[in-house]
Each structure stands twice: as C-alpha cells, then as structure tokens.
C-alpha cells in the first residue's frame, strides 16, 4: 500500500511538473463543458454563444433527416457494432455508407474506419514501410505525422504548398527508395487554404510516387479530386458529414490491402450503426443541397473581405494574432460579446502563429457574420 502510494505520488509529481512547464509557456489546455442544442448556438459557462468554431460546415448535425437516420439505425441494429469489422462489426449501414463514399469520390471502393485519426495512422503504414519514402507538406495534420512515423519509412517535409521544394526533395531523395508516398491535405485545417493538387499529381507521376490527400475540411465544400490524380483519398465523417468515422476512397486493390494490413482498422471496433447511418444521410443531403456548402463559403468570403484578408478557399478563415496569450485574450473578449471563436495555439499551429480560427457554416445568418466582423474589427 505504501509502495503504491509513493508510486502514485511520483506520477502526480511528474504530471504536475510537466503541466507547470506547459502553463509557463502559456499553452495549457483545459476542457470546457459545451452543449450544442442546434448547429449554431452552444451553451458554455451558463451562456449561449454563437459558435464560429465548429467543423459542422453544412450544419447537418441537427438536420432532422440525419438525426432520424441515426435513430432508425439504433432501433434496428442497436447502439454498438459489437466487434471489429472482420469479426461481426461489418453491418449494413457501413456497407451502404462505403458505397456512397466511393460514388461521391469516383473511386472503385471505400473503407470506413472508426475515426479519421485511425484512418491515417492505419493507412500510411499499410502503404509505406522502412524501404520507402514519405514526402509531406509541413502543415499536414498531427495524425498524418503519427502515421508516417509509425510506418518506419524515411519522412521528408516540404514547406507548405511549395511544389518546387517538393520536387527538390524528390530529386534528392527518391532514387534509393522502393516506393514513395506524397501526402497533403485538400484544405488545410488551420489555414483554410488548398493544396496545389494538379502540380503535385504531375510530380507524383514524374517521380513514380503515390499521392494521398486528407479531405477532412474539403468534403461538401470543394469538388473531389480525380482518382487518376489522387489514388488515395482519405477523409473524415466528423466534420461536414456530421457524424464520426474516417474513410479512405481508393481502388478495390488498395481497399482490400487496407482490410488486411491497416492495424487501426483490423484491431478497432467498427463504427456504430447510428454513426454510419447519420453520415450516410448527411452525404445524401450534401448531394441534394449543394447550396449549403455555397452558403458557408459565401460567409467566409464576406468576412474576409470585411477584415481585408485574402479571399478564402474554404469555410475556414484564420485571423493570425501571433502571441498565444493575445490570441486567448481576443477569444475571451469575443466570448464576452457572445461569440465562440477558439484560439488555436502551438503545437497545433507553428510557433508565433497563434490565431483565431474562424469557421463558417450553412446555418450562420448574414447578420451573425456581420456582427462577428464588427467585433473582431473592434478588438
Ligand atoms: C479532424 C481531422 C482529422 C481527424 O479526423 P477525426 O475523424 O476527427 O479523427 C484528420 N485529418 C485532418 C486534416 C483533420 O482536420
């Protein structure tokens, strides 16, 4: 008992010392209880705030058809998948969802993982290993870095969206490696800009490499890339598709390989029937109501114009503050005025680029967007 207590005490001393360092750097994160009763207003600290930081870009998390699809799936199939997909977790809503994803992206097949994070950390090591080279954009998501590291391949980073630098890396490093994977995002999560896909696809052809994109923030907002250019199209169902889950759209051969080799697919329980059914219904609404995406993009453009920022290419507009404490202070002042805009700090974004990350959705009104622009102008 005494031994156990001293071990626990040491562990807590360790954790507190680590936290003190994080705190001193102004980077300590805490969780805030946040309830979303509709797509736009959130309840936090006893107050309703208009959220400009949800990734529910098409405002489908509270759409009646999407909610009904999830409820019906629970009624029919219960709450959980019950096992991994290769055992008994491969239910009908997943089957339907994968067919819809493949159709939307124009690929032969699609494979759904339990989350987008798991999709990346499973897919990358299934496609690349120690004899191979992975070349990726400096701003790709944390889970792409994690997947690349897990693969054991040599990893090289090129400066954000710099095609010439990517070519220079391939020139210098490609030859001795067996296979090469180039990884980027269609829409960058913290900057909202888009990757130069056609020139990267040309580079992939020139250097006998495979191009993989992460479309987490593009689905429903920007057109899908051609599978001829991008043979591996990863994405998440947790943003515009209003649910949870990750996916990879690719050829049947690649999907079959992932079923056999992606450890995060094999050893994790299948997505729940309700989550799959919700995503499936969201994809249907997305296809029938393209104006939802157009509206989110129009809000982003209007907002950027008001603040004199570059024309956005997505529903994400970063307002760079620089210093993490100042970004936090700006976020708090906006909260006082009824707007929820989270401050994004390192290590999520590079040092010195702490920011307000403003996201726009279909359910925002012009008046809400205009009021936010006023409030940020006045900061
Ligand atoms: C959100 C996100 C992920 C992770 O997806 P989850 O389904 O939330 O795990 C992966 N990549 C990018 C670029 C993301 O923004």
mmCIF file with all atom_site columns, N, CA and C and ligand atoms in Angstrom, residues 115-117 120 141 143 185 189 214 216-217 234 236 238-239 245, ligand 1:
data_model
loop_
_atom_site.group_PDB
_atom_site.id
_atom_site.type_symbol
_atom_site.label_atom_id
_atom_site.label_alt_id
_atom_site.label_comp_id
_atom_site.label_asym_id
_atom_site.label_entity_id
_atom_site.label_seq_id
_atom_site.pdbx_PDB_ins_code
_atom_site.Cartn_x
_atom_site.Cartn_y
_atom_site.Cartn_z
_atom_site.occupancy
_atom_site.B_iso_or_equiv
_atom_site.pdbx_formal_charge
_atom_site.auth_seq_id
_atom_site.auth_comp_id
_atom_site.auth_asym_id
_atom_site.auth_atom_id
_atom_site.pdbx_PDB_model_num
ATOM   1  N N  . UNK A 1 115 ? -12.393 6.397  -36.827 1.00 0.00 ? 115 UNK A N  1
ATOM   2  C CA . UNK A 1 115 ? -12.194 7.854  -36.847 1.00 0.00 ? 115 UNK A CA 1
ATOM   3  C C  . UNK A 1 115 ? -11.224 8.202  -37.977 1.00 0.00 ? 115 UNK A C  1
ATOM   4  N N  . UNK A 1 116 ? -11.160 9.479  -38.288 1.00 0.00 ? 116 UNK A N  1
ATOM   5  C CA . UNK A 1 116 ? -10.195 9.941  -39.281 1.00 0.00 ? 116 UNK A CA 1
ATOM   6  C C  . UNK A 1 116 ? -8.765  9.724  -38.797 1.00 0.00 ? 116 UNK A C  1
ATOM   7  N N  . UNK A 1 117 ? -8.554  9.951  -37.520 1.00 0.00 ? 117 UNK A N  1
ATOM   8  C CA . UNK A 1 117 ? -7.213  9.759  -36.951 1.00 0.00 ? 117 UNK A CA 1
ATOM   9  C C  . UNK A 1 117 ? -6.762  8.320  -37.193 1.00 0.00 ? 117 UNK A C  1
ATOM   10 N N  . UNK A 1 120 ? -5.788  7.569  -40.864 1.00 0.00 ? 120 UNK A N  1
ATOM   11 C CA . UNK A 1 120 ? -4.428  7.957  -41.271 1.00 0.00 ? 120 UNK A CA 1
ATOM   12 C C  . UNK A 1 120 ? -3.351  7.099  -40.615 1.00 0.00 ? 120 UNK A C  1
ATOM   13 N N  . UNK A 1 141 ? -1.866  17.420 -40.856 1.00 0.00 ? 141 UNK A N  1
ATOM   14 C CA . UNK A 1 141 ? -2.436  17.139 -39.533 1.00 0.00 ? 141 UNK A CA 1
ATOM   15 C C  . UNK A 1 141 ? -1.547  16.195 -38.720 1.00 0.00 ? 141 UNK A C  1
ATOM   16 N N  . UNK A 1 143 ? -2.170  13.537 -37.168 1.00 0.00 ? 143 UNK A N  1
ATOM   17 C CA . UNK A 1 143 ? -2.304  12.087 -37.348 1.00 0.00 ? 143 UNK A CA 1
ATOM   18 C C  . UNK A 1 143 ? -1.597  11.602 -38.607 1.00 0.00 ? 143 UNK A C  1
ATOM   19 N N  . UNK A 1 185 ? -3.042  17.846 -47.736 1.00 0.00 ? 185 UNK A N  1
ATOM   20 C CA . UNK A 1 185 ? -4.458  17.988 -47.423 1.00 0.00 ? 185 UNK A CA 1
ATOM   21 C C  . UNK A 1 185 ? -5.136  18.750 -48.553 1.00 0.00 ? 185 UNK A C  1
ATOM   22 N N  . UNK A 1 189 ? -6.321  22.453 -42.390 1.00 0.00 ? 189 UNK A N  1
ATOM   23 C CA . UNK A 1 189 ? -7.279  22.582 -41.305 1.00 0.00 ? 189 UNK A CA 1
ATOM   24 C C  . UNK A 1 189 ? -7.158  23.877 -40.520 1.00 0.00 ? 189 UNK A C  1
ATOM   25 N N  . UNK A 1 214 ? -5.766  14.288 -47.617 1.00 0.00 ? 214 UNK A N  1
ATOM   26 C CA . UNK A 1 214 ? -6.675  14.264 -46.472 1.00 0.00 ? 214 UNK A CA 1
ATOM   27 C C  . UNK A 1 214 ? -7.715  15.355 -46.734 1.00 0.00 ? 214 UNK A C  1
ATOM   28 N N  . UNK A 1 216 ? -10.405 16.163 -44.957 1.00 0.00 ? 216 UNK A N  1
ATOM   29 C CA . UNK A 1 216 ? -11.233 16.392 -43.765 1.00 0.00 ? 216 UNK A CA 1
ATOM   30 C C  . UNK A 1 216 ? -12.064 17.671 -43.880 1.00 0.00 ? 216 UNK A C  1
ATOM   31 N N  . UNK A 1 217 ? -11.452 18.741 -44.423 1.00 0.00 ? 217 UNK A N  1
ATOM   32 C CA . UNK A 1 217 ? -12.144 20.038 -44.451 1.00 0.00 ? 217 UNK A CA 1
ATOM   33 C C  . UNK A 1 217 ? -12.639 20.409 -45.838 1.00 0.00 ? 217 UNK A C  1
ATOM   34 N N  . UNK A 1 234 ? -8.253  10.208 -48.481 1.00 0.00 ? 234 UNK A N  1
ATOM   35 C CA . UNK A 1 234 ? -8.687  9.965  -47.118 1.00 0.00 ? 234 UNK A CA 1
ATOM   36 C C  . UNK A 1 234 ? -9.585  11.124 -46.677 1.00 0.00 ? 234 UNK A C  1
ATOM   37 N N  . UNK A 1 236 ? -12.680 12.451 -43.287 1.00 0.00 ? 236 UNK A N  1
ATOM   38 C CA . UNK A 1 236 ? -13.377 12.143 -42.042 1.00 0.00 ? 236 UNK A CA 1
ATOM   39 C C  . UNK A 1 236 ? -14.871 12.387 -42.217 1.00 0.00 ? 236 UNK A C  1
ATOM   40 N N  . UNK A 1 238 ? -16.503 13.284 -39.527 1.00 0.00 ? 238 UNK A N  1
ATOM   41 C CA . UNK A 1 238 ? -16.795 14.016 -38.291 1.00 0.00 ? 238 UNK A CA 1
ATOM   42 C C  . UNK A 1 238 ? -16.966 15.512 -38.514 1.00 0.00 ? 238 UNK A C  1
ATOM   43 N N  . UNK A 1 239 ? -16.779 15.978 -39.735 1.00 0.00 ? 239 UNK A N  1
ATOM   44 C CA . UNK A 1 239 ? -16.913 17.420 -39.972 1.00 0.00 ? 239 UNK A CA 1
ATOM   45 C C  . UNK A 1 239 ? -18.179 17.671 -40.793 1.00 0.00 ? 239 UNK A C  1
ATOM   46 N N  . UNK A 1 245 ? -16.179 8.984  -37.652 1.00 0.00 ? 245 UNK A N  1
ATOM   47 C CA . UNK A 1 245 ? -15.665 7.957  -38.551 1.00 0.00 ? 245 UNK A CA 1
ATOM   48 C C  . UNK A 1 245 ? -14.694 8.565  -39.531 1.00 0.00 ? 245 UNK A C  1
HETATM 49 C C1 . LIG B 2 .   ? -10.129 16.334 -37.938 1.00 0.00 ? 1   LIG B C1 1
HETATM 50 C C2 . LIG B 2 .   ? -9.037  15.850 -38.796 1.00 0.00 ? 1   LIG B C2 1
HETATM 51 C C3 . LIG B 2 .   ? -8.625  14.525 -38.785 1.00 0.00 ? 1   LIG B C3 1
HETATM 52 C C4 . LIG B 2 .   ? -9.139  13.538 -37.779 1.00 0.00 ? 1   LIG B C4 1
HETATM 53 O O1 . LIG B 2 .   ? -10.430 13.154 -38.055 1.00 0.00 ? 1   LIG B O1 1
HETATM 54 P P1 . LIG B 2 .   ? -11.326 12.571 -36.849 1.00 0.00 ? 1   LIG B P1 1
HETATM 55 O O2 . LIG B 2 .   ? -12.387 11.826 -37.575 1.00 0.00 ? 1   LIG B O2 1
HETATM 56 O O3 . LIG B 2 .   ? -11.837 13.729 -36.089 1.00 0.00 ? 1   LIG B O3 1
HETATM 57 O O4 . LIG B 2 .   ? -10.438 11.670 -36.043 1.00 0.00 ? 1   LIG B O4 1
HETATM 58 C C5 . LIG B 2 .   ? -7.688  14.135 -39.708 1.00 0.00 ? 1   LIG B C5 1
HETATM 59 N N1 . LIG B 2 .   ? -7.138  14.997 -40.569 1.00 0.00 ? 1   LIG B N1 1
HETATM 60 C C6 . LIG B 2 .   ? -7.488  16.293 -40.587 1.00 0.00 ? 1   LIG B C6 1
HETATM 61 C C7 . LIG B 2 .   ? -6.850  17.211 -41.562 1.00 0.00 ? 1   LIG B C7 1
HETATM 62 C C8 . LIG B 2 .   ? -8.435  16.762 -39.692 1.00 0.00 ? 1   LIG B C8 1
HETATM 63 O O5 . LIG B 2 .   ? -8.744  18.052 -39.669 1.00 0.00 ? 1   LIG B O5 1
#
